[in-house]
PDB file of C-alpha atoms in Angstrom:
ATOM      1  CA  MET A  13     -31.241   8.097  57.699  1.00 37.00           C
ATOM      2  CA  SER A  14     -32.725   4.662  58.232  1.00 40.00           C
ATOM      3  CA  ALA A  15     -31.886   1.850  55.841  1.00 40.00           C
ATOM      4  CA  THR A  16     -34.522   0.698  53.407  1.00 38.00           C
ATOM      5  CA  THR A  17     -35.909  -2.700  54.315  1.00 39.00           C
ATOM      6  CA  SER A  18     -37.685  -5.309  52.248  1.00 40.00           C
ATOM      7  CA  SER A  19     -39.769  -8.336  53.032  1.00 43.00           C
ATOM      8  CA  SER A  20     -37.990 -10.455  50.441  1.00 44.00           C
ATOM      9  CA  LEU A  21     -34.458 -10.880  49.145  1.00 42.00           C
ATOM     10  CA  ALA A  22     -35.613  -9.778  45.684  1.00 43.00           C
ATOM     11  CA  GLY A  23     -36.040  -6.259  46.977  1.00 44.00           C
ATOM     12  CA  LEU A  24     -32.358  -6.122  47.952  1.00 43.00           C
ATOM     13  CA  ILE A  25     -31.041  -6.915  44.483  1.00 47.00           C
ATOM     14  CA  PRO A  26     -30.766  -3.785  42.312  1.00 45.00           C
ATOM     15  CA  HIS A  27     -32.010  -4.353  38.782  1.00 50.00           C
ATOM     16  CA  GLU A  28     -29.107  -2.223  37.591  1.00 53.00           C
ATOM     17  CA  LEU A  29     -26.613  -4.692  39.039  1.00 56.00           C
ATOM     18  CA  MET A  30     -28.360  -7.661  37.457  1.00 56.00           C
ATOM     19  CA  SER A  31     -28.619  -5.916  34.083  1.00 58.00           C
ATOM     20  CA  GLY A  32     -24.941  -4.982  34.249  1.00 60.00           C
ATOM     21  CA  VAL A  33     -23.929  -8.598  34.817  1.00 59.00           C
ATOM     22  CA  LEU A  34     -26.313  -9.614  32.042  1.00 57.00           C
ATOM     23  CA  GLN A  35     -24.681  -7.269  29.532  1.00 56.00           C
ATOM     24  CA  GLN A  36     -21.154  -8.334  30.485  1.00 60.00           C
ATOM     25  CA  SER A  37     -21.966 -12.002  29.928  1.00 55.00           C
ATOM     26  CA  MET A  38     -23.654 -11.657  26.543  1.00 51.00           C
ATOM     27  CA  GLY A  39     -22.306 -13.963  23.855  1.00 52.00           C
ATOM     28  CA  ASP A  40     -21.559 -17.581  22.965  1.00 63.00           C
ATOM     29  CA  GLN A  41     -17.838 -16.627  23.058  1.00 70.00           C
ATOM     30  CA  ALA A  42     -18.373 -14.286  20.135  1.00 82.00           C
ATOM     31  CA  ASN A  43     -20.144 -10.956  20.476  1.00 86.00           C
ATOM     32  CA  LEU A  44     -21.131 -10.402  16.866  1.00 92.00           C
ATOM     33  CA  LEU A  45     -22.511  -6.943  17.601  1.00 92.00           C
ATOM     34  CA  ASP A  46     -18.837  -5.900  17.444  1.00 90.00           C
ATOM     35  CA  ILE A  47     -18.875  -6.357  13.657  1.00 93.00           C
ATOM     36  CA  CYS A  48     -22.270  -4.692  13.066  1.00 95.00           C
ATOM     37  CA  ASN A  49     -23.362  -1.121  12.495  1.00 95.00           C
ATOM     38  CA  VAL A  50     -25.340  -0.862  15.735  1.00 95.00           C
ATOM     39  CA  GLN A  51     -27.918   1.902  16.127  1.00 97.00           C
ATOM     40  CA  GLN A  52     -29.267   2.268  19.669  1.00 94.00           C
ATOM     41  CA  GLY A  53     -32.274   4.230  20.812  1.00 94.00           C
ATOM     42  CA  PHE A  54     -34.466   3.416  17.813  1.00 95.00           C
ATOM     43  CA  VAL A  55     -37.258   0.963  17.206  1.00 96.00           C
ATOM     44  CA  ALA A  56     -36.907   1.478  13.433  1.00 97.00           C
ATOM     45  CA  TYR A  57     -33.887   2.813  11.549  1.00 97.00           C
ATOM     46  CA  LYS A  58     -33.127   3.157   7.839  1.00 97.00           C
ATOM     47  CA  PHE A  59     -29.647   2.325   6.570  1.00 96.00           C
ATOM     48  CA  ALA A  60     -28.550   3.534   3.134  1.00 92.00           C
ATOM     49  CA  GLU A  61     -25.675   2.476   0.865  1.00 87.00           C
ATOM     50  CA  LEU A  62     -24.240   4.587  -1.962  1.00 82.00           C
ATOM     51  CA  ASN A  63     -22.708   1.803  -4.027  1.00 72.00           C
ATOM     52  CA  ASN A  64     -22.695   3.323  -7.527  1.00 68.00           C
ATOM     53  CA  LEU A  65     -20.294   6.255  -7.127  1.00 76.00           C
ATOM     54  CA  ALA A  66     -17.234   6.352  -9.391  1.00 79.00           C
ATOM     55  CA  ALA A  67     -14.597   8.920 -10.368  1.00 84.00           C
ATOM     56  CA  VAL A  68     -13.776   9.633 -14.054  1.00 83.00           C
ATOM     57  CA  SER A  69     -11.435  11.996 -15.866  1.00 87.00           C
ATOM     58  CA  VAL A  70     -12.830  15.393 -16.936  1.00 86.00           C
ATOM     59  CA  THR A  71     -11.758  18.170 -19.286  1.00 87.00           C
ATOM     60  CA  GLU A  72     -10.684  21.465 -17.747  1.00 91.00           C
ATOM     61  CA  GLY A  73     -13.294  24.145 -18.416  1.00 88.00           C
ATOM     62  CA  ALA A  74     -15.937  21.710 -19.659  1.00 89.00           C
ATOM     63  CA  ALA A  75     -19.455  21.801 -18.266  1.00 87.00           C
ATOM     64  CA  LEU A  76     -20.193  19.412 -15.422  1.00 84.00           C
ATOM     65  CA  THR A  77     -22.437  16.476 -16.196  1.00 82.00           C
ATOM     66  CA  PRO A  78     -24.293  15.492 -13.040  1.00 84.00           C
ATOM     67  CA  SER A  79     -25.256  11.908 -12.392  1.00 81.00           C
ATOM     68  CA  THR A  80     -28.246  10.583 -10.487  1.00 81.00           C
ATOM     69  CA  VAL A  81     -27.431   8.848  -7.234  1.00 81.00           C
ATOM     70  CA  THR A  82     -30.042   6.436  -5.906  1.00 82.00           C
ATOM     71  CA  PRO A  83     -29.205   4.975  -2.482  1.00 85.00           C
ATOM     72  CA  GLU A  84     -30.231   1.420  -1.723  1.00 89.00           C
ATOM     73  CA  SER A  85     -31.882   1.559   1.671  1.00 93.00           C
ATOM     74  CA  VAL A  86     -32.915  -1.030   4.243  1.00 96.00           C
ATOM     75  CA  ARG A  87     -35.335  -0.254   7.057  1.00 97.00           C
ATOM     76  CA  ILE A  88     -34.858  -2.425  10.115  1.00 98.00           C
ATOM     77  CA  VAL A  89     -37.641  -2.676  12.670  1.00 97.00           C
ATOM     78  CA  ALA A  90     -36.577  -3.954  16.087  1.00 97.00           C
ATOM     79  CA  THR A  91     -38.800  -6.605  17.656  1.00 96.00           C
ATOM     80  CA  PRO A  92     -38.999  -7.936  21.230  1.00 95.00           C
ATOM     81  CA  GLN A  93     -36.622 -10.781  22.100  1.00 95.00           C
ATOM     82  CA  GLU A  94     -37.165 -12.398  25.496  1.00 93.00           C
ATOM     83  CA  VAL A  95     -35.981 -15.292  27.587  1.00 90.00           C
ATOM     84  CA  PRO A  96     -39.013 -17.145  29.031  1.00 89.00           C
ATOM     85  CA  ALA A  97     -39.824 -15.884  32.528  1.00 87.00           C
ATOM     86  CA  ILE A  98     -38.011 -17.596  35.376  1.00 85.00           C
ATOM     87  CA  GLN A  99     -40.213 -18.079  38.434  1.00 84.00           C
ATOM     88  CA  ILE A 100     -38.549 -17.545  41.801  1.00 83.00           C
ATOM     89  CA  THR A 101     -40.666 -18.368  44.834  1.00 83.00           C
ATOM     90  CA  ASN A 102     -40.681 -16.380  48.044  1.00 82.00           C
ATOM     91  CA  LEU A 103     -39.608 -19.567  49.801  1.00 81.00           C
ATOM     92  CA  ALA A 104     -36.453 -19.751  47.697  1.00 79.00           C
ATOM     93  CA  MET A 105     -35.729 -16.078  48.254  1.00 76.00           C
ATOM     94  CA  GLU A 106     -36.278 -16.264  52.006  1.00 78.00           C
ATOM     95  CA  THR A 107     -33.848 -19.182  52.302  1.00 77.00           C
ATOM     96  CA  GLN A 108     -31.325 -17.304  50.128  1.00 69.00           C
ATOM     97  CA  GLU A 109     -31.004 -20.124  47.618  1.00 70.00           C
ATOM     98  CA  VAL A 110     -31.004 -17.868  44.587  1.00 76.00           C
ATOM     99  CA  ASP A 111     -27.603 -17.104  43.033  1.00 79.00           C
ATOM    100  CA  TRP A 112     -28.535 -13.750  41.519  1.00 76.00           C
ATOM    101  CA  ILE A 113     -25.199 -13.068  39.832  1.00 77.00           C
ATOM    102  CA  ASN A 114     -25.024 -16.422  38.058  1.00 79.00           C
ATOM    103  CA  LEU A 115     -28.702 -16.143  37.145  1.00 81.00           C
ATOM    104  CA  SER A 116     -28.053 -12.747  35.563  1.00 80.00           C
ATOM    105  CA  GLY A 117     -25.069 -14.143  33.688  1.00 80.00           C
ATOM    106  CA  ALA A 118     -27.087 -17.061  32.321  1.00 82.00           C
ATOM    107  CA  LEU A 119     -29.856 -14.718  31.180  1.00 83.00           C
ATOM    108  CA  GLY A 120     -27.290 -12.473  29.533  1.00 82.00           C
ATOM    109  CA  LYS A 121     -25.758 -15.400  27.694  1.00 84.00           C
ATOM    110  CA  ALA A 122     -29.191 -16.402  26.397  1.00 85.00           C
ATOM    111  CA  LEU A 123     -29.773 -12.905  25.014  1.00 87.00           C
ATOM    112  CA  GLY A 124     -26.260 -12.834  23.572  1.00 87.00           C
ATOM    113  CA  ASP A 125     -26.860 -16.125  21.811  1.00 89.00           C
ATOM    114  CA  ARG A 126     -30.097 -14.694  20.423  1.00 92.00           C
ATOM    115  CA  ALA A 127     -28.337 -11.558  19.162  1.00 92.00           C
ATOM    116  CA  ASN A 128     -25.703 -13.706  17.448  1.00 93.00           C
ATOM    117  CA  ALA A 129     -28.418 -15.844  15.848  1.00 95.00           C
ATOM    118  CA  LEU A 130     -30.143 -12.714  14.485  1.00 96.00           C
ATOM    119  CA  VAL A 131     -26.865 -11.562  12.948  1.00 97.00           C
ATOM    120  CA  CYS A 132     -25.978 -14.973  11.483  1.00 97.00           C
ATOM    121  CA  ALA A 133     -29.452 -15.342   9.952  1.00 98.00           C
ATOM    122  CA  THR A 134     -28.524 -12.541   7.520  1.00 98.00           C
ATOM    123  CA  PHE A 135     -25.521 -14.346   6.012  1.00 98.00           C
ATOM    124  CA  ASP A 136     -27.391 -16.031   3.151  1.00 98.00           C
ATOM    125  CA  ASP A 137     -29.821 -13.155   2.511  1.00 98.00           C
ATOM    126  CA  THR A 138     -29.859 -11.245  -0.759  1.00 98.00           C
ATOM    127  CA  PHE A 139     -29.368  -7.481  -0.917  1.00 97.00           C
ATOM    128  CA  GLY A 140     -30.679  -4.584  -2.981  1.00 92.00           C
ATOM    129  CA  THR A 141     -33.222  -4.237  -5.752  1.00 90.00           C
ATOM    130  CA  ALA A 142     -31.286  -6.776  -7.850  1.00 92.00           C
ATOM    131  CA  GLY A 143     -31.306  -9.337  -5.035  1.00 96.00           C
ATOM    132  CA  VAL A 144     -27.525  -9.820  -4.993  1.00 97.00           C
ATOM    133  CA  ARG A 145     -25.804 -12.630  -3.109  1.00 98.00           C
ATOM    134  CA  GLU A 146     -22.080 -13.438  -3.350  1.00 98.00           C
ATOM    135  CA  VAL A 147     -20.991 -16.974  -2.436  1.00 98.00           C
ATOM    136  CA  ALA A 148     -17.760 -18.820  -1.722  1.00 98.00           C
ATOM    137  CA  ALA A 149     -18.246 -22.539  -1.155  1.00 98.00           C
ATOM    138  CA  SER A 150     -16.214 -25.578  -0.218  1.00 98.00           C
ATOM    139  CA  THR A 151     -17.438 -28.341  -2.514  1.00 98.00           C
ATOM    140  CA  ASP A 152     -16.348 -31.669  -3.951  1.00 97.00           C
ATOM    141  CA  GLY A 153     -16.324 -32.864  -7.546  1.00 95.00           C
ATOM    142  CA  GLY A 154     -19.985 -33.853  -7.354  1.00 96.00           C
ATOM    143  CA  GLY A 155     -21.329 -30.520  -6.162  1.00 96.00           C
ATOM    144  CA  ASN A 156     -21.755 -31.663  -2.568  1.00 97.00           C
ATOM    145  CA  PRO A 157     -20.619 -29.639   0.478  1.00 98.00           C
ATOM    146  CA  ALA A 158     -17.057 -30.380   1.564  1.00 98.00           C
ATOM    147  CA  ALA A 159     -15.200 -29.498   4.761  1.00 97.00           C
ATOM    148  CA  MET A 160     -14.055 -25.914   5.205  1.00 97.00           C
ATOM    149  CA  ASP A 161     -10.491 -25.302   4.013  1.00 94.00           C
ATOM    150  CA  ILE A 162      -8.032 -22.468   3.447  1.00 92.00           C
ATOM    151  CA  GLN A 163      -8.804 -22.325  -0.280  1.00 95.00           C
ATOM    152  CA  THR A 164     -12.388 -21.380   0.561  1.00 97.00           C
ATOM    153  CA  LEU A 165     -11.112 -18.466   2.655  1.00 95.00           C
ATOM    154  CA  GLU A 166      -9.051 -17.362  -0.335  1.00 95.00           C
ATOM    155  CA  LEU A 167     -12.065 -17.491  -2.646  1.00 98.00           C
ATOM    156  CA  ALA A 168     -14.101 -15.351  -0.250  1.00 98.00           C
ATOM    157  CA  LEU A 169     -11.272 -12.822  -0.009  1.00 96.00           C
ATOM    158  CA  GLU A 170     -11.007 -12.732  -3.804  1.00 97.00           C
ATOM    159  CA  ILE A 171     -14.673 -11.742  -3.980  1.00 98.00           C
ATOM    160  CA  ALA A 172     -14.209  -9.115  -1.252  1.00 96.00           C
ATOM    161  CA  GLU A 173     -11.192  -7.631  -2.993  1.00 94.00           C
ATOM    162  CA  GLY A 174     -13.150  -6.809  -6.151  1.00 94.00           C
ATOM    163  CA  ASN A 175     -14.257  -9.965  -7.977  1.00 97.00           C
ATOM    164  CA  ASN A 176     -17.865  -9.189  -7.115  1.00 96.00           C
ATOM    165  CA  LYS A 177     -21.022  -7.746  -8.609  1.00 94.00           C
ATOM    166  CA  LEU A 178     -19.898  -4.134  -8.130  1.00 92.00           C
ATOM    167  CA  SER A 179     -16.269  -4.815  -9.130  1.00 92.00           C
ATOM    168  CA  LYS A 180     -15.189  -2.880  -6.029  1.00 91.00           C
ATOM    169  CA  SER A 181     -13.391  -3.946  -2.901  1.00 92.00           C
ATOM    170  CA  PHE A 182     -15.282  -4.205   0.381  1.00 92.00           C
ATOM    171  CA  GLY A 183     -14.688  -1.368   2.827  1.00 73.00           C
ATOM    172  CA  THR A 184     -11.109  -0.468   3.633  1.00 65.00           C
ATOM    173  CA  PRO A 185      -8.023  -2.679   4.147  1.00 57.00           C
ATOM    174  CA  GLY A 186      -8.018  -4.436   7.516  1.00 66.00           C
ATOM    175  CA  GLN A 187     -11.767  -4.044   7.964  1.00 88.00           C
ATOM    176  CA  LEU A 188     -12.866  -7.589   7.139  1.00 92.00           C
ATOM    177  CA  ALA A 189     -13.784 -10.493   9.404  1.00 93.00           C
ATOM    178  CA  PHE A 190     -14.820 -14.113   8.877  1.00 95.00           C
ATOM    179  CA  VAL A 191     -17.636 -15.497  11.057  1.00 96.00           C
ATOM    180  CA  LEU A 192     -17.724 -19.291  10.936  1.00 97.00           C
ATOM    181  CA  HIS A 193     -19.341 -22.162  12.801  1.00 96.00           C
ATOM    182  CA  PRO A 194     -17.088 -23.918  15.353  1.00 93.00           C
ATOM    183  CA  ALA A 195     -17.120 -27.017  13.101  1.00 95.00           C
ATOM    184  CA  GLN A 196     -15.864 -24.895  10.183  1.00 96.00           C
ATOM    185  CA  VAL A 197     -13.132 -23.447  12.390  1.00 94.00           C
ATOM    186  CA  SER A 198     -12.172 -26.947  13.531  1.00 94.00           C
ATOM    187  CA  ALA A 199     -11.873 -28.086   9.910  1.00 95.00           C
ATOM    188  CA  LEU A 200      -9.629 -25.096   9.189  1.00 91.00           C
ATOM    189  CA  ARG A 201      -7.383 -25.989  12.116  1.00 88.00           C
ATOM    190  CA  ALA A 202      -7.146 -29.525  10.756  1.00 89.00           C
ATOM    191  CA  ALA A 203      -6.195 -28.151   7.337  1.00 87.00           C
ATOM    192  CA  VAL A 204      -3.517 -25.971   8.908  1.00 81.00           C
ATOM    193  CA  ARG A 205      -2.099 -28.891  10.910  1.00 82.00           C
ATOM    194  CA  ALA A 206      -1.888 -30.906   7.725  1.00 83.00           C
ATOM    195  CA  SER A 207       0.543 -28.362   6.243  1.00 75.00           C
ATOM    196  CA  SER A 208       4.212 -29.115   6.745  1.00 65.00           C
ATOM    197  CA  ASN A 209       5.085 -25.862   8.537  1.00 64.00           C
ATOM    198  CA  TYR A 210       1.927 -25.073  10.476  1.00 62.00           C
ATOM    199  CA  ILE A 211       3.728 -24.133  13.709  1.00 58.00           C
ATOM    200  CA  SER A 212       5.460 -21.145  12.117  1.00 60.00           C
ATOM    201  CA  ARG A 213       2.872 -20.093   9.535  1.00 63.00           C
ATOM    202  CA  GLU A 214       2.558 -16.312   9.740  1.00 61.00           C
ATOM    203  CA  ASP A 215      -0.647 -16.307   7.676  1.00 63.00           C
ATOM    204  CA  ILE A 216      -2.608 -17.837  10.559  1.00 63.00           C
ATOM    205  CA  LEU A 217      -1.084 -15.962  13.467  1.00 56.00           C
ATOM    206  CA  ALA A 218      -1.888 -12.278  12.997  1.00 55.00           C
ATOM    207  CA  THR A 219      -5.285 -10.845  13.873  1.00 54.00           C
ATOM    208  CA  PHE A 220      -6.905  -7.462  13.471  1.00 55.00           C
ATOM    209  CA  PRO A 221      -5.721  -5.679  16.646  1.00 52.00           C
ATOM    210  CA  ALA A 222      -8.536  -3.096  16.867  1.00 52.00           C
ATOM    211  CA  LEU A 223     -11.302  -5.720  16.971  1.00 58.00           C
ATOM    212  CA  SER A 224     -12.544  -7.266  20.205  1.00 65.00           C
ATOM    213  CA  GLY A 225     -10.964 -10.654  20.820  1.00 69.00           C
ATOM    214  CA  ASN A 226     -14.339 -12.218  21.687  1.00 75.00           C
ATOM    215  CA  GLY A 227     -14.579 -15.499  19.814  1.00 82.00           C
ATOM    216  CA  VAL A 228     -11.526 -14.858  17.607  1.00 85.00           C
ATOM    217  CA  ALA A 229      -9.895 -18.233  16.891  1.00 84.00           C
ATOM    218  CA  PHE A 230      -6.987 -16.945  14.795  1.00 84.00           C
ATOM    219  CA  GLY A 231      -6.275 -14.613  11.907  1.00 85.00           C
ATOM    220  CA  TYR A 232      -5.760 -15.299   8.227  1.00 87.00           C
ATOM    221  CA  TYR A 233      -3.451 -12.701   6.664  1.00 82.00           C
ATOM    222  CA  GLY A 234      -4.737 -10.125   9.127  1.00 81.00           C
ATOM    223  CA  VAL A 235      -8.412 -11.094   8.794  1.00 89.00           C
ATOM    224  CA  PRO A 236      -9.815 -12.413  12.100  1.00 89.00           C
ATOM    225  CA  VAL A 237     -11.679 -15.716  12.011  1.00 92.00           C
ATOM    226  CA  ILE A 238     -14.489 -15.544  14.587  1.00 93.00           C
ATOM    227  CA  SER A 239     -16.124 -18.721  15.853  1.00 93.00           C
ATOM    228  CA  SER A 240     -19.835 -18.520  16.692  1.00 93.00           C
ATOM    229  CA  ALA A 241     -22.359 -21.257  17.356  1.00 91.00           C
ATOM    230  CA  GLY A 242     -24.984 -18.877  15.966  1.00 93.00           C
ATOM    231  CA  VAL A 243     -23.974 -19.782  12.401  1.00 96.00           C
ATOM    232  CA  ALA A 244     -26.924 -21.620  10.860  1.00 96.00           C
ATOM    233  CA  THR A 245     -27.102 -24.904   8.942  1.00 97.00           C
ATOM    234  CA  SER A 246     -29.689 -25.156   6.169  1.00 97.00           C
ATOM    235  CA  THR A 247     -30.180 -26.106   2.511  1.00 98.00           C
ATOM    236  CA  PHE A 248     -27.367 -24.856   0.278  1.00 98.00           C
ATOM    237  CA  VAL A 249     -27.708 -21.573  -1.628  1.00 98.00           C
ATOM    238  CA  ASN A 250     -26.111 -20.355  -4.855  1.00 98.00           C
ATOM    239  CA  ALA A 251     -25.223 -16.842  -5.932  1.00 98.00           C
ATOM    240  CA  ALA A 252     -28.126 -14.590  -6.895  1.00 98.00           C
ATOM    241  CA  GLY A 253     -28.738 -11.338  -8.743  1.00 96.00           C
ATOM    242  CA  SER A 254     -25.525 -11.385 -10.820  1.00 95.00           C
ATOM    243  CA  GLY A 255     -23.461 -11.987  -7.683  1.00 97.00           C
ATOM    244  CA  THR A 256     -20.169 -13.857  -8.009  1.00 98.00           C
ATOM    245  CA  GLU A 257     -19.950 -17.516  -6.977  1.00 98.00           C
ATOM    246  CA  LEU A 258     -16.639 -19.299  -6.490  1.00 98.00           C
ATOM    247  CA  GLN A 259     -16.181 -22.866  -5.265  1.00 98.00           C
ATOM    248  CA  THR A 260     -13.353 -25.313  -4.647  1.00 98.00           C
ATOM    249  CA  GLY A 261     -15.021 -28.052  -6.709  1.00 97.00           C
ATOM    250  CA  VAL A 262     -18.295 -28.119  -8.633  1.00 97.00           C
ATOM    251  CA  GLN A 263     -21.134 -25.670  -7.963  1.00 97.00           C
ATOM    252  CA  LEU A 264     -23.344 -26.775  -5.087  1.00 97.00           C
ATOM    253  CA  ALA A 265     -26.310 -28.845  -6.206  1.00 96.00           C
ATOM    254  CA  ALA A 266     -27.355 -30.743  -3.070  1.00 95.00           C
ATOM    255  CA  GLY A 267     -27.031 -30.980   0.679  1.00 97.00           C
ATOM    256  CA  ASN A 268     -27.117 -28.763   3.743  1.00 98.00           C
ATOM    257  CA  THR A 269     -24.357 -26.275   4.450  1.00 98.00           C
ATOM    258  CA  ARG A 270     -23.131 -24.264   7.390  1.00 98.00           C
ATOM    259  CA  LYS A 271     -23.452 -20.644   6.327  1.00 98.00           C
ATOM    260  CA  GLY A 272     -20.699 -18.447   7.674  1.00 98.00           C
ATOM    261  CA  ALA A 273     -19.708 -15.155   6.118  1.00 98.00           C
ATOM    262  CA  LEU A 274     -16.916 -12.753   5.263  1.00 98.00           C
ATOM    263  CA  VAL A 275     -18.176  -9.324   6.302  1.00 97.00           C
ATOM    264  CA  ALA A 276     -17.009  -5.740   6.116  1.00 95.00           C
ATOM    265  CA  ILE A 277     -16.887  -4.637   9.755  1.00 93.00           C
ATOM    266  CA  ASP A 278     -19.517  -1.973  10.565  1.00 93.00           C
ATOM    267  CA  ASN A 279     -20.748  -1.984   6.947  1.00 93.00           C
ATOM    268  CA  SER A 280     -22.306  -5.332   6.067  1.00 96.00           C
ATOM    269  CA  ILE A 281     -24.961  -5.807   8.743  1.00 97.00           C
ATOM    270  CA  GLY A 282     -27.140  -3.321  10.567  1.00 97.00           C
ATOM    271  CA  PHE A 283     -28.451  -4.010  14.056  1.00 97.00           C
ATOM    272  CA  VAL A 284     -31.125  -1.857  15.677  1.00 97.00           C
ATOM    273  CA  LEU A 285     -31.232  -2.025  19.477  1.00 94.00           C
ATOM    274  CA  GLN A 286     -33.950   0.029  21.117  1.00 94.00           C
ATOM    275  CA  LYS A 287     -32.082   0.047  24.422  1.00 85.00           C
ATOM    276  CA  ALA A 288     -29.550  -2.046  26.262  1.00 83.00           C
ATOM    277  CA  PRO A 289     -30.719  -5.548  27.254  1.00 84.00           C
ATOM    278  CA  ASN A 290     -32.263  -5.536  30.702  1.00 82.00           C
ATOM    279  CA  ILE A 291     -33.906  -7.618  33.414  1.00 82.00           C
ATOM    280  CA  ARG A 292     -37.268  -6.801  34.900  1.00 82.00           C
ATOM    281  CA  MET A 293     -38.900  -8.372  37.947  1.00 80.00           C
ATOM    282  CA  GLU A 294     -42.649  -8.909  38.079  1.00 80.00           C
ATOM    283  CA  GLU A 295     -44.595  -9.999  41.130  1.00 79.00           C
ATOM    284  CA  SER A 296     -46.640 -13.122  40.551  1.00 74.00           C
ATOM    285  CA  CYS A 297     -49.544 -14.589  42.483  1.00 71.00           C
ATOM    286  CA  LEU A 298     -49.501 -17.780  40.397  1.00 65.00           C
ATOM    287  CA  ILE A 299     -46.711 -19.344  42.430  1.00 66.00           C
ATOM    288  CA  GLY A 300     -47.859 -21.300  45.506  1.00 70.00           C
ATOM    289  CA  THR A 301     -46.034 -19.191  48.095  1.00 74.00           C
ATOM    290  CA  GLY A 302     -45.995 -16.111  45.901  1.00 80.00           C
ATOM    291  CA  GLY A 303     -42.815 -14.799  44.333  1.00 83.00           C
ATOM    292  CA  MET A 304     -41.257 -13.043  41.382  1.00 83.00           C
ATOM    293  CA  ASN A 305     -40.866 -13.623  37.656  1.00 85.00           C
ATOM    294  CA  ALA A 306     -37.452 -12.617  36.304  1.00 84.00           C
ATOM    295  CA  VAL A 307     -37.673 -11.643  32.631  1.00 86.00           C
ATOM    296  CA  ALA A 308     -34.609 -10.792  30.506  1.00 87.00           C
ATOM    297  CA  ALA A 309     -35.352  -9.014  27.274  1.00 90.00           C
ATOM    298  CA  MET A 310     -34.216  -6.709  24.507  1.00 92.00           C
ATOM    299  CA  VAL A 311     -35.856  -5.092  21.503  1.00 95.00           C
ATOM    300  CA  GLY A 312     -33.636  -5.609  18.480  1.00 96.00           C
ATOM    301  CA  GLY A 313     -33.339  -6.729  14.877  1.00 97.00           C
ATOM    302  CA  ALA A 314     -30.679  -7.313  12.205  1.00 98.00           C
ATOM    303  CA  ALA A 315     -30.472  -7.204   8.404  1.00 98.00           C
ATOM    304  CA  ARG A 316     -27.965  -6.887   5.586  1.00 97.00           C
ATOM    305  CA  VAL A 317     -27.374  -3.239   4.742  1.00 96.00           C
ATOM    306  CA  SER A 318     -24.818  -3.422   1.916  1.00 95.00           C
ATOM    307  CA  HIS A 319     -23.301  -5.580  -0.819  1.00 95.00           C
ATOM    308  CA  GLN A 320     -20.189  -6.073   1.311  1.00 95.00           C
ATOM    309  CA  LEU A 321     -20.848  -9.633   2.484  1.00 98.00           C
ATOM    310  CA  VAL A 322     -19.866 -13.034   1.123  1.00 98.00           C
ATOM    311  CA  CYS A 323     -21.760 -16.138   2.251  1.00 98.00           C
ATOM    312  CA  VAL A 324     -19.113 -18.778   3.069  1.00 98.00           C
ATOM    313  CA  GLN A 325     -20.523 -22.305   2.860  1.00 98.00           C
ATOM    314  CA  SER A 326     -19.142 -25.713   3.762  1.00 98.00           C
ATOM    315  CA  ALA A 327     -20.117 -29.031   5.279  1.00 97.00           C
TER     316      ALA A 327
END
């Protein structure tokens, strides 16, 4: 059987290979899809949370009294996310000056960064019909944002363990993760170094072993601290909808904050991904010598899908 030939190098590069490299390289260190409830194969998907179930004592032989259960649901509609087309001329391809593997990796990183940004954009959202938001904040005595510190982690964990709107703990033990901006993580490292015994502190050594190590800086009492540049900076927010708010100083009243989060893994955030990110090649006659447009894209979207999230704010 004769080998297939092509008039340009582009025809020799399988899209599958490029897409595979793209998917392997996704992320800004962190791959935040690891902490999400990811549903693939859908353009729209509805997530539901049963947050009002409780057990009570009953009398043997007494008639059952049913209760009404009303799920709080969130419908996520995936939308196209693309990297602007990269034009590759026939001249470049014929002189073999295109590094296809590195190009695929760079495109994958761009899509990974976009996925992380979609996830992080949910951290200060409200949830449910009551518009609930729980907040732990590092603040000073004047209500301004202060640097991230260990006390702020403790306040967020206190909320997750039951000091929250529902008075219930988030998820199951060992299923929590912090996602913080690299500057917040750096401030935490500085706070740890300032302690007298930081080299041997067991509280900052252990991490959740079943979670991917992508972006994990360290662990705090078994809770991984993930560093992601996708964490946004914007005007401060306070608790909403009867959500709990705890702060190290005075309640925030001014300034911009970096908005990380403490999330329940697989429970806090839903991500709908219509199919795996991919690269497509389109012939173009707009380039002088002719050529190809390389387009990397995915169809996805993210949203909060439960109460099990604490917005963690700091300078």
